[in-house]
């Protein structure tokens, strides 16, 4: 055993004497390479920060760049020592393909997250309809988006399901048009009803003067004359005006004797033998 250990020590000393320069160069490649990788990743961080890219994406991309560069440095250092890195590179490539296939959905979510962060179809605090969920955006990460619904539920949606579908951002514009329909009976005074609606819209301070509100007959339906009421408001006042008008119009129409028809069914009973 002692002779075996002594032989191994002699072999190691011989290898060190013969490869001292290669070992020093490999060590230098590793140290300098790691320093350059860190320097480059920091430079990328600064450039992306100046471009006002999301901080989450900055850290993620800088981390990936740093890891890839360090991997190249390790391969270069091993190659300097005389190690055959061809099989190692092939193994890394095969592992990368296998990981890519296994994480296909995660990579799709990541790519979608990058696009969402870069192009910003919405931001935190916006009220949106995306990925089959309607709510307020609370957080956007590279893999998922967290939303809070109107009934205060937290929903986490994979970014692939958002970017691959239709996104409706209700907060993107400062103003919105409130679309309402009020039906009156055919025996009610149409001009009087339109005048009442016009006065109610003009009296509400939330309604914007421009664009001018529209009040017009939209349809002569089976049991009602449908009047379209379309005022413009600031986005924050949309639901407040909509809900208020539903109640106020009903009370005012009742007060003025204007009927609001509702579906009715006449049932005829035939006695047996008739």
Coordinates of C-alpha atoms in Angstrom, one line a residue:
X1 CA 0.0 0.0 0.0
X2 CA 2.8 2.3 0.9
X3 CA 4.5 1.6 -2.4
X4 CA 1.3 2.4 -4.2
X5 CA 0.9 5.7 -2.5
X6 CA 4.5 6.5 -3.1
X7 CA 4.1 5.7 -6.8
X8 CA 1.1 7.9 -7.1
X9 CA 2.9 10.8 -5.4
X10 CA 5.8 10.4 -7.8
X11 CA 3.4 10.3 -10.8
X12 CA 1.7 13.4 -9.6
X13 CA 5.0 15.3 -9.1
X14 CA 6.2 14.2 -12.5
X15 CA 2.9 15.5 -14.0
X16 CA 3.1 18.8 -12.2
X17 CA 6.7 19.3 -13.4
X18 CA 5.8 18.6 -17.0
X19 CA 2.6 20.6 -16.9
X20 CA 3.4 23.5 -14.6
X21 CA 3.0 26.1 -17.4
X22 CA -0.3 24.6 -18.6
X23 CA -1.6 24.5 -15.0
X24 CA -0.7 28.2 -14.5
X25 CA -2.2 29.2 -17.8
X26 CA -5.4 27.2 -17.0
X27 CA -5.6 28.8 -13.6
X28 CA -5.1 32.3 -15.1
X29 CA -7.8 31.6 -17.7
X30 CA -10.2 30.6 -15.0
X31 CA -9.5 33.5 -12.7
X32 CA -9.4 36.2 -15.5
X33 CA -12.4 34.6 -17.3
X34 CA -14.5 34.7 -14.1
X35 CA -13.6 38.3 -13.5
X36 CA -14.5 39.2 -17.1
X37 CA -17.8 37.3 -16.9
X38 CA -18.7 39.2 -13.7
X39 CA -17.7 42.5 -15.4
X40 CA -19.7 41.8 -18.5
X41 CA -22.8 40.8 -16.6
X42 CA -22.6 44.0 -14.5
X43 CA -22.2 46.0 -17.7
X44 CA -25.3 44.3 -19.2
X45 CA -27.2 45.2 -15.9
X46 CA -26.2 48.8 -16.2
X47 CA -27.2 49.1 -19.9
X48 CA -30.6 47.4 -19.3
X49 CA -31.2 49.5 -16.2
X50 CA -30.6 52.7 -18.3
X51 CA -33.0 51.4 -20.9
X52 CA -35.6 51.1 -18.0
X53 CA -36.0 47.4 -18.4
X54 CA -37.8 45.7 -15.6
X55 CA -35.5 44.8 -12.7
X56 CA -36.7 41.2 -12.6
X57 CA -35.7 40.7 -16.2
X58 CA -32.4 42.5 -15.7
X59 CA -31.3 40.2 -12.9
X60 CA -32.5 37.1 -14.8
X61 CA -30.8 37.8 -18.0
X62 CA -27.6 39.0 -16.3
X63 CA -27.6 35.7 -14.3
X64 CA -27.9 33.6 -17.4
X65 CA -25.2 35.5 -19.2
X66 CA -22.8 35.1 -16.3
X67 CA -23.5 31.4 -16.0
X68 CA -22.9 30.8 -19.7
X69 CA -19.7 32.7 -19.7
X70 CA -18.4 30.9 -16.6
X71 CA -19.2 27.6 -18.4
X72 CA -17.1 28.7 -21.4
X73 CA -14.3 29.7 -19.1
X74 CA -14.3 26.3 -17.4
X75 CA -14.2 24.5 -20.8
X76 CA -11.3 26.7 -21.9
X77 CA -9.4 26.1 -18.7
X78 CA -9.8 22.3 -19.0
X79 CA -8.8 22.4 -22.7
X80 CA -5.6 24.2 -21.7
X81 CA -4.8 21.3 -19.3
X82 CA -5.1 18.9 -22.2
X83 CA -8.4 17.5 -21.3
X84 CA -10.5 16.5 -24.3
X85 CA -13.5 18.8 -24.0
X86 CA -15.3 17.6 -27.2
X87 CA -17.3 15.0 -25.3
X88 CA -17.9 17.4 -22.5
X89 CA -19.3 20.0 -24.9
X90 CA -21.5 17.4 -26.5
X91 CA -22.7 16.2 -23.1
X92 CA -23.6 19.8 -22.1
X93 CA -25.4 20.3 -25.4
X94 CA -27.4 17.0 -25.0
X95 CA -28.2 18.0 -21.4
X96 CA -29.4 21.4 -22.6
X97 CA -31.7 19.8 -25.2
X98 CA -33.1 17.4 -22.7
X99 CA -33.7 20.2 -20.1
X100 CA -35.3 22.3 -22.9
X101 CA -37.8 19.6 -23.8
X102 CA -38.6 18.9 -20.1
X103 CA -39.1 22.6 -19.4
X104 CA -40.9 23.4 -22.7
X105 CA -43.9 25.0 -20.9
X106 CA -41.8 26.9 -18.5
X107 CA -39.6 28.2 -21.3
X108 CA -42.8 29.3 -23.1
X109 CA -43.9 31.1 -20.0
X110 CA -40.5 32.7 -19.7
X111 CA -40.5 33.9 -23.3
X112 CA -44.0 35.3 -22.9
X113 CA -42.9 37.0 -19.6
X114 CA -40.0 38.6 -21.3
X115 CA -42.3 39.9 -24.1
X116 CA -44.8 41.2 -21.5
X117 CA -42.1 43.0 -19.6
X118 CA -40.5 44.5 -22.7
X119 CA -43.6 45.6 -24.6
X120 CA -45.8 46.3 -21.5
X121 CA -49.3 45.8 -22.7
X122 CA -50.2 46.4 -19.1
X123 CA -48.5 47.4 -15.8
X124 CA -49.1 46.8 -12.1
X125 CA -52.3 48.5 -11.1
X126 CA -54.1 48.2 -14.4
X127 CA -57.5 46.7 -14.7
X128 CA -57.3 44.1 -17.5
X129 CA -59.0 41.1 -19.0
X130 CA -56.3 38.6 -19.9
X131 CA -55.8 34.9 -19.8
X132 CA -59.5 34.4 -19.1
X133 CA -59.3 36.5 -15.9
X134 CA -60.6 40.0 -15.3
X135 CA -58.9 41.9 -12.5
X136 CA -56.2 44.3 -11.3
X137 CA -52.6 43.4 -12.1
X138 CA -50.6 43.2 -8.9
X139 CA -47.3 41.6 -10.0
X140 CA -45.6 40.6 -13.2
X141 CA -42.7 38.1 -13.2
X142 CA -40.9 36.3 -16.0
X143 CA -43.0 33.2 -15.5
X144 CA -46.4 34.3 -14.2
X145 CA -48.6 37.3 -13.6
X146 CA -50.6 37.8 -10.3
X147 CA -54.0 39.4 -10.6
X148 CA -56.6 40.4 -8.0
X149 CA -60.2 39.9 -9.1
X150 CA -63.0 42.3 -8.2
X151 CA -64.2 40.0 -5.4
X152 CA -60.6 40.1 -3.9
X153 CA -59.4 36.7 -5.1
X154 CA -55.7 36.3 -6.0
X155 CA -55.2 34.5 -9.3
X156 CA -51.7 33.5 -10.7
X157 CA -51.7 33.0 -14.4
X158 CA -48.9 31.5 -16.5
X159 CA -47.6 34.2 -18.9
X160 CA -47.9 31.8 -21.9
X161 CA -51.7 31.9 -21.3
X162 CA -51.7 35.7 -21.3
X163 CA -49.4 36.6 -24.2
X164 CA -50.9 34.0 -26.5
X165 CA -54.4 35.4 -26.2
X166 CA -56.4 38.6 -26.4
X167 CA -55.5 41.3 -23.8
X168 CA -58.0 44.0 -22.9
X169 CA -56.6 46.8 -20.8
X170 CA -59.3 48.9 -19.4
X171 CA -56.8 51.3 -17.8
X172 CA -54.7 52.0 -20.8
X173 CA -56.7 55.1 -21.8
X174 CA -57.6 58.0 -19.5
X175 CA -61.3 58.1 -20.6
X176 CA -63.9 55.5 -21.4
X177 CA -67.4 55.5 -23.0
X178 CA -70.2 54.1 -20.8
X179 CA -72.6 52.1 -23.0
X180 CA -76.1 51.9 -21.5
X181 CA -79.5 50.8 -23.0
X182 CA -82.8 51.8 -21.5
X183 CA -86.0 50.3 -22.9
X184 CA -89.4 52.0 -22.6
X185 CA -92.8 50.8 -23.6
X186 CA -94.3 51.6 -27.0
X187 CA -97.1 53.6 -25.3
X188 CA -94.6 55.8 -23.4
X189 CA -93.6 59.3 -24.6
X190 CA -90.3 58.8 -26.4
X191 CA -89.3 62.4 -26.7
X192 CA -90.0 62.9 -23.0
X193 CA -87.9 59.9 -22.1
X194 CA -85.0 61.2 -24.2
X195 CA -85.3 64.6 -22.6
X196 CA -85.1 63.1 -19.1
X197 CA -82.1 61.1 -20.0
X198 CA -80.4 64.1 -21.5
X199 CA -81.0 66.2 -18.4
X200 CA -79.7 63.5 -16.1
X201 CA -76.5 63.1 -18.1
X202 CA -75.9 66.8 -18.3
X203 CA -76.5 67.2 -14.5
X204 CA -73.8 64.5 -13.6
X205 CA -70.4 66.2 -13.0
X206 CA -68.6 63.0 -13.9
X207 CA -69.8 63.1 -17.6
X208 CA -67.2 64.8 -19.9
X209 CA -68.3 67.5 -22.3
X210 CA -66.1 66.2 -25.0
X211 CA -66.7 63.8 -26.7
X212 CA -70.4 64.8 -26.6
X213 CA -72.7 62.2 -25.1
X214 CA -75.0 60.3 -27.5
X215 CA -78.6 59.7 -26.7
X216 CA -80.5 58.0 -29.5
X217 CA -83.0 55.3 -30.4
X218 CA -81.0 52.2 -31.0
X219 CA -83.7 49.6 -31.7
X220 CA -87.4 49.0 -32.0
X221 CA -87.5 45.7 -30.2
X222 CA -90.3 43.2 -29.8
X223 CA -91.7 44.7 -26.6
X224 CA -89.7 48.0 -26.1
X225 CA -88.1 51.0 -27.7
X226 CA -84.5 50.8 -26.7
X227 CA -82.7 54.1 -26.1
X228 CA -78.9 54.2 -26.3
X229 CA -77.1 56.4 -23.8
X230 CA -73.4 56.7 -24.3
X231 CA -71.6 59.4 -22.2
X232 CA -67.8 59.6 -21.8
X233 CA -66.2 59.7 -18.3
X234 CA -62.7 59.4 -16.8
X235 CA -61.8 55.7 -16.5
X236 CA -62.0 55.7 -12.7
X237 CA -65.7 56.9 -12.9
X238 CA -66.9 54.2 -15.3
X239 CA -68.6 51.8 -12.9
X240 CA -69.8 54.5 -10.5
X241 CA -71.7 56.3 -13.3
X242 CA -73.0 53.0 -14.8
X243 CA -74.5 51.8 -11.5
X244 CA -75.8 55.2 -10.4
X245 CA -77.6 55.7 -13.8
X246 CA -79.4 52.3 -13.6
X247 CA -81.0 53.2 -10.3
X248 CA -81.7 56.9 -11.0
X249 CA -83.2 56.2 -14.4
X250 CA -85.6 53.6 -12.9
X251 CA -86.7 55.9 -10.1
X252 CA -87.1 58.9 -12.5
X253 CA -89.0 56.9 -15.1
X254 CA -91.4 55.7 -12.4
X255 CA -91.9 59.2 -11.2
X256 CA -92.7 60.5 -14.7
X257 CA -94.9 57.7 -15.7
X258 CA -92.7 56.2 -18.3
X259 CA -93.0 52.4 -18.3
X260 CA -90.0 50.0 -18.5
X261 CA -91.4 46.8 -20.1
X262 CA -90.3 43.4 -18.9
X263 CA -90.8 39.9 -20.5
X264 CA -94.3 38.5 -20.0
X265 CA -95.9 35.2 -20.9
X266 CA -99.6 34.6 -21.4
X267 CA -100.7 31.1 -20.3
X268 CA -104.0 29.7 -21.7
X269 CA -105.5 26.7 -20.0
X270 CA -107.8 24.4 -21.9
X271 CA -110.2 22.2 -19.9
X272 CA -110.4 18.6 -20.9
X273 CA -113.2 17.9 -23.4
X274 CA -113.3 21.5 -24.7

